[in-house]
Amino acid sequence: NAGVTQTPKFQVLKTGQSMTLQCAQDMNHEYMSWYRQDPGMGLRLIHYSVGAGITDQGEVPNGYNVSRSTTEDFPLRLLSAAPSQTSVYFCASSGGFGSGRTDTQYFGPGTRLTVL
Amino acid sequence: DQQVKQNSPSLRVQEGRISILNCDYTNSMFDYFLWYKKYPAEGPTFLISISSIKDKNEDGRFTVFLNKSAKHLSLHIVPSQPGDSAVYFCAASLWNTDKLIFGTGTRLQVFP
């Protein structure tokens, strides 16, 4: 049981380049989400999904796209990277708080992205 | 506007003493609160949670207290150990949603 996996661990982009951050979980969780962590800002929700085919915006969605074609995978796409997107990105999954509030979110190890 | 606030960016505590981490929130509709712990270069890991219908939840050395009238929660670690040195995030969610709103984190350092 690998839990939540993220690739790559590190990435350097030039302004305007595009890339996809990969996230996968093997716990059959319905809920998946992407956060970014910036100094002094804590963790901020970018996008989330409550199941395959369903996605919605979080607090800071601009500049990012997501899709959820399978339960296991939830990739995050940067279409045209900007220096403001330099951050550490975390993917998380959970069985869903609708399930009696006994579940919690499990986080991946993170992707450190630098945009020059 | 920050709905979940951790006003102390850092805290230093001697090993064996109590660590108290504080968190304030503004949205009275939050009904579930969690604490996560994060080591460098790792993702956050769940530590302890509390429902708004309770005012205390205990798990070993960790206790979370909730004061709904003050919109305040705190995490107590007794006794503190060097391995507790990490960044601690509090988070809150609304009823029947999966979205978590995180605070900015408090870096705890436990020294010998």
Tab-separated table of C-alpha atoms in Angstrom:
chain	number	residue	atom	x	y	z
A	1	ASN	CA	0.000	0.000	0.000
A	2	ALA	CA	1.935	3.032	-1.288
A	3	GLY	CA	-0.600	5.617	-0.050
A	4	VAL	CA	-0.402	8.910	-1.953
A	5	THR	CA	2.436	9.261	-4.443
A	6	GLN	CA	3.552	12.389	-6.270
A	7	THR	CA	5.931	12.879	-9.166
A	8	PRO	CA	8.246	14.581	-9.752
A	9	LYS	CA	9.818	15.521	-6.398
A	10	PHE	CA	11.531	18.584	-7.857
A	11	GLN	CA	10.983	20.591	-11.020
A	12	VAL	CA	12.408	23.799	-12.468
A	13	LEU	CA	10.451	25.547	-15.210
A	14	LYS	CA	10.905	28.683	-17.238
A	15	THR	CA	8.136	31.256	-17.364
A	16	GLY	CA	5.537	30.224	-19.916
A	17	GLN	CA	6.339	26.518	-19.910
A	18	SER	CA	3.658	23.974	-19.145
A	19	MET	CA	3.821	20.845	-17.064
A	20	THR	CA	1.714	18.300	-15.207
A	21	LEU	CA	2.206	17.298	-11.595
A	22	GLN	CA	1.168	13.717	-11.087
A	23	CYS	CA	-0.721	12.363	-8.076
A	24	ALA	CA	-1.927	8.830	-7.481
A	25	GLN	CA	-3.447	6.987	-4.531
A	26	ASP	CA	-4.110	3.296	-4.016
A	27	MET	CA	-6.564	3.542	-1.102
A	28	ASN	CA	-9.704	3.742	-3.260
A	29	HIS	CA	-10.402	7.196	-1.852
A	30	GLU	CA	-13.121	9.257	-3.449
A	31	TYR	CA	-11.872	12.663	-2.359
A	32	MET	CA	-8.611	14.094	-3.720
A	33	SER	CA	-7.201	17.575	-3.542
A	34	TRP	CA	-4.234	19.758	-4.391
A	35	TYR	CA	-2.668	22.299	-2.039
A	36	ARG	CA	0.199	24.690	-2.332
A	37	GLN	CA	2.370	25.662	0.604
A	38	ASP	CA	4.060	29.037	0.678
A	39	PRO	CA	6.038	30.656	3.522
A	40	GLY	CA	3.708	32.402	5.954
A	41	MET	CA	0.626	31.279	4.027
A	42	GLY	CA	0.072	27.758	5.271
A	43	LEU	CA	-1.590	25.248	2.956
A	44	ARG	CA	-4.040	26.660	0.437
A	45	LEU	CA	-6.498	24.546	-1.519
A	46	ILE	CA	-6.124	24.791	-5.312
A	47	HIS	CA	-8.613	22.254	-6.705
A	48	TYR	CA	-10.398	19.234	-5.367
A	49	SER	CA	-12.441	16.288	-6.594
A	50	VAL	CA	-15.163	14.305	-4.814
A	51	GLY	CA	-15.010	11.448	-7.314
A	52	ALA	CA	-14.103	10.451	-10.856
A	53	GLY	CA	-15.398	12.991	-13.327
A	54	ILE	CA	-16.130	15.646	-10.669
A	55	THR	CA	-13.802	18.536	-9.874
A	56	ASP	CA	-14.205	21.941	-8.272
A	57	GLN	CA	-12.162	25.006	-7.429
A	58	GLY	CA	-10.559	25.729	-4.097
A	59	GLU	CA	-9.166	28.986	-2.698
A	60	VAL	CA	-6.456	29.644	-5.323
A	61	PRO	CA	-7.433	27.932	-8.613
A	62	ASN	CA	-6.163	30.489	-11.126
A	63	GLY	CA	-3.418	29.207	-13.416
A	64	TYR	CA	-4.152	25.543	-12.698
A	65	ASN	CA	-6.299	22.899	-14.360
A	66	VAL	CA	-7.319	19.482	-13.098
A	67	SER	CA	-9.226	16.454	-14.322
A	68	ARG	CA	-10.248	13.201	-12.643
A	69	SER	CA	-10.723	10.396	-15.149
A	70	THR	CA	-10.062	7.603	-12.641
A	71	THR	CA	-10.455	7.188	-8.885
A	72	GLU	CA	-6.710	6.696	-8.511
A	73	ASP	CA	-5.242	9.671	-10.375
A	74	PHE	CA	-5.624	13.421	-10.008
A	75	PRO	CA	-3.082	15.360	-12.109
A	76	LEU	CA	-2.530	19.095	-11.744
A	77	ARG	CA	-1.679	21.032	-14.908
A	78	LEU	CA	0.103	24.340	-15.174
A	79	LEU	CA	-0.656	25.659	-18.653
A	80	SER	CA	1.720	28.634	-18.637
A	81	ALA	CA	3.953	28.714	-15.578
A	82	ALA	CA	4.589	32.000	-13.770
A	83	PRO	CA	7.116	32.850	-11.025
A	84	SER	CA	4.172	33.301	-8.619
A	85	GLN	CA	3.572	29.568	-8.942
A	86	THR	CA	6.908	28.766	-7.313
A	87	SER	CA	5.810	26.712	-4.338
A	88	VAL	CA	5.622	23.274	-2.777
A	89	TYR	CA	2.606	21.340	-4.009
A	90	PHE	CA	0.885	18.631	-1.996
A	91	CYS	CA	-1.716	16.180	-3.148
A	92	ALA	CA	-4.059	14.621	-0.590
A	93	SER	CA	-6.805	12.030	-0.539
A	94	SER	CA	-9.475	10.831	1.860
A	95	GLY	CA	-12.483	8.565	1.973
A	96	GLY	CA	-14.582	11.683	2.312
A	97	PHE	CA	-15.922	13.514	5.326
A	98	GLY	CA	-19.385	12.378	4.403
A	99	SER	CA	-18.363	8.993	5.794
A	100	GLY	CA	-19.131	9.808	9.410
A	101	ARG	CA	-16.242	12.210	9.946
A	102	THR	CA	-13.927	9.383	10.877
A	103	ASP	CA	-11.617	9.866	7.947
A	104	THR	CA	-8.735	12.247	7.541
A	105	GLN	CA	-6.740	13.416	4.574
A	106	TYR	CA	-3.534	11.593	3.655
A	107	PHE	CA	-0.878	13.722	2.020
A	108	GLY	CA	1.754	12.877	-0.529
A	109	PRO	CA	5.424	13.861	-0.049
A	110	GLY	CA	5.144	17.001	-2.163
A	111	THR	CA	6.584	18.458	-5.371
A	112	ARG	CA	8.917	21.442	-5.062
A	113	LEU	CA	8.415	23.639	-8.122
A	114	THR	CA	10.562	26.613	-9.092
A	115	VAL	CA	9.528	28.871	-11.962
A	116	LEU	CA	12.287	31.139	-13.259
B	1	ASP	CA	-9.231	36.900	4.770
B	2	GLN	CA	-7.635	34.198	6.875
B	3	GLN	CA	-10.410	32.108	8.399
B	4	VAL	CA	-8.028	29.975	10.441
B	5	LYS	CA	-5.196	31.735	12.216
B	6	GLN	CA	-2.138	30.564	14.060
B	7	ASN	CA	-0.658	33.722	15.486
B	8	SER	CA	2.550	32.212	16.826
B	9	PRO	CA	4.922	31.340	13.984
B	10	SER	CA	7.284	29.541	16.319
B	11	LEU	CA	7.529	28.053	19.804
B	12	ARG	CA	10.504	26.719	21.787
B	13	VAL	CA	9.890	24.306	24.640
B	14	GLN	CA	12.229	22.317	26.814
B	15	GLU	CA	12.029	18.546	26.637
B	16	GLY	CA	9.636	17.143	29.233
B	17	ARG	CA	7.612	20.358	29.531
B	18	ILE	CA	4.207	21.077	28.047
B	19	SER	CA	3.841	22.512	24.540
B	20	ILE	CA	0.706	24.547	23.864
B	21	LEU	CA	-0.104	25.479	20.289
B	22	ASN	CA	-2.998	27.822	19.628
B	23	CYS	CA	-5.395	28.332	16.760
B	24	ASP	CA	-8.237	30.802	16.234
B	25	TYR	CA	-10.979	30.708	13.642
B	26	THR	CA	-13.536	33.193	12.426
B	27	ASN	CA	-16.225	31.083	10.742
B	28	SER	CA	-18.751	29.854	13.298
B	29	MET	CA	-20.001	27.298	10.765
B	30	PHE	CA	-16.826	25.226	11.070
B	31	ASP	CA	-17.736	22.035	12.838
B	32	TYR	CA	-14.680	19.819	12.614
B	33	PHE	CA	-11.117	20.677	13.517
B	34	LEU	CA	-7.861	18.851	12.951
B	35	TRP	CA	-4.180	19.165	13.733
B	36	TYR	CA	-1.532	18.058	11.284
B	37	LYS	CA	2.193	17.687	11.873
B	38	LYS	CA	4.774	18.287	9.180
B	39	TYR	CA	8.454	17.415	9.069
B	40	PRO	CA	10.754	19.046	6.475
B	41	ALA	CA	10.563	17.535	2.981
B	42	GLU	CA	7.547	15.423	3.922
B	43	GLY	CA	3.807	15.805	3.538
B	44	PRO	CA	1.658	16.707	6.548
B	45	THR	CA	0.421	13.802	8.666
B	46	PHE	CA	-2.770	13.723	10.687
B	47	LEU	CA	-2.319	14.074	14.435
B	48	ILE	CA	-5.639	14.533	16.199
B	49	SER	CA	-9.113	15.922	15.540
B	50	ILE	CA	-12.154	17.166	17.398
B	51	SER	CA	-15.783	17.596	16.519
B	52	SER	CA	-17.582	20.794	17.470
B	53	ILE	CA	-19.896	18.831	19.749
B	54	LYS	CA	-16.952	18.102	22.032
B	55	ASP	CA	-14.639	20.356	23.989
B	56	LYS	CA	-11.755	17.954	24.482
B	57	ASN	CA	-10.183	15.002	22.736
B	58	GLU	CA	-7.172	13.115	24.021
B	59	ASP	CA	-4.800	10.702	22.326
B	60	GLY	CA	-1.777	9.706	24.346
B	61	ARG	CA	0.466	12.734	24.860
B	62	PHE	CA	-1.732	14.893	22.636
B	63	THR	CA	-4.896	16.690	23.733
B	64	VAL	CA	-6.954	19.134	21.718
B	65	PHE	CA	-9.251	21.606	23.456
B	66	LEU	CA	-12.043	23.477	21.713
B	67	ASN	CA	-13.655	26.658	23.026
B	68	LYS	CA	-16.487	27.390	20.623
B	69	SER	CA	-17.590	30.621	22.272
B	70	ALA	CA	-14.085	32.019	21.836
B	71	LYS	CA	-13.593	30.320	18.439
B	72	HIS	CA	-10.331	28.979	19.755
B	73	LEU	CA	-8.643	25.616	19.852
B	74	SER	CA	-5.379	24.504	21.307
B	75	LEU	CA	-3.118	21.483	21.106
B	76	HIS	CA	-1.322	20.357	24.240
B	77	ILE	CA	1.652	18.017	24.065
B	78	VAL	CA	2.723	16.535	27.393
B	79	PRO	CA	5.516	15.702	27.875
B	80	SER	CA	7.217	17.273	24.891
B	81	GLN	CA	9.917	15.236	23.176
B	82	PRO	CA	12.633	16.245	20.684
B	83	GLY	CA	10.876	14.156	18.014
B	84	ASP	CA	7.892	16.506	18.338
B	85	SER	CA	9.940	19.255	16.675
B	86	ALA	CA	8.001	20.003	13.496
B	87	VAL	CA	5.547	22.461	11.991
B	88	TYR	CA	2.001	22.063	13.287
B	89	PHE	CA	-1.007	23.123	11.208
B	90	CYS	CA	-4.532	23.418	12.485
B	91	ALA	CA	-7.341	22.982	9.979
B	92	ALA	CA	-11.105	23.337	9.960
B	93	SER	CA	-13.945	22.114	7.803
B	94	LEU	CA	-17.610	22.857	7.307
B	95	TRP	CA	-20.343	20.322	7.979
B	96	ASN	CA	-20.713	17.707	5.265
B	97	THR	CA	-17.811	18.950	3.153
B	98	ASP	CA	-14.376	17.553	2.536
B	99	LYS	CA	-12.628	20.886	2.112
B	100	LEU	CA	-10.093	21.807	4.770
B	101	ILE	CA	-9.030	25.377	5.560
B	102	PHE	CA	-5.552	25.449	7.064
B	103	GLY	CA	-3.825	27.885	9.348
B	104	THR	CA	-0.355	29.223	8.609
B	105	GLY	CA	1.435	26.817	10.918
B	106	THR	CA	3.529	26.993	14.098
B	107	ARG	CA	7.080	25.691	14.145
B	108	LEU	CA	7.701	23.837	17.405
B	109	GLN	CA	11.237	23.250	18.579
B	110	VAL	CA	11.760	20.965	21.565
B	111	PHE	CA	15.242	21.323	22.999
B	112	PRO	CA	17.019	19.103	25.558
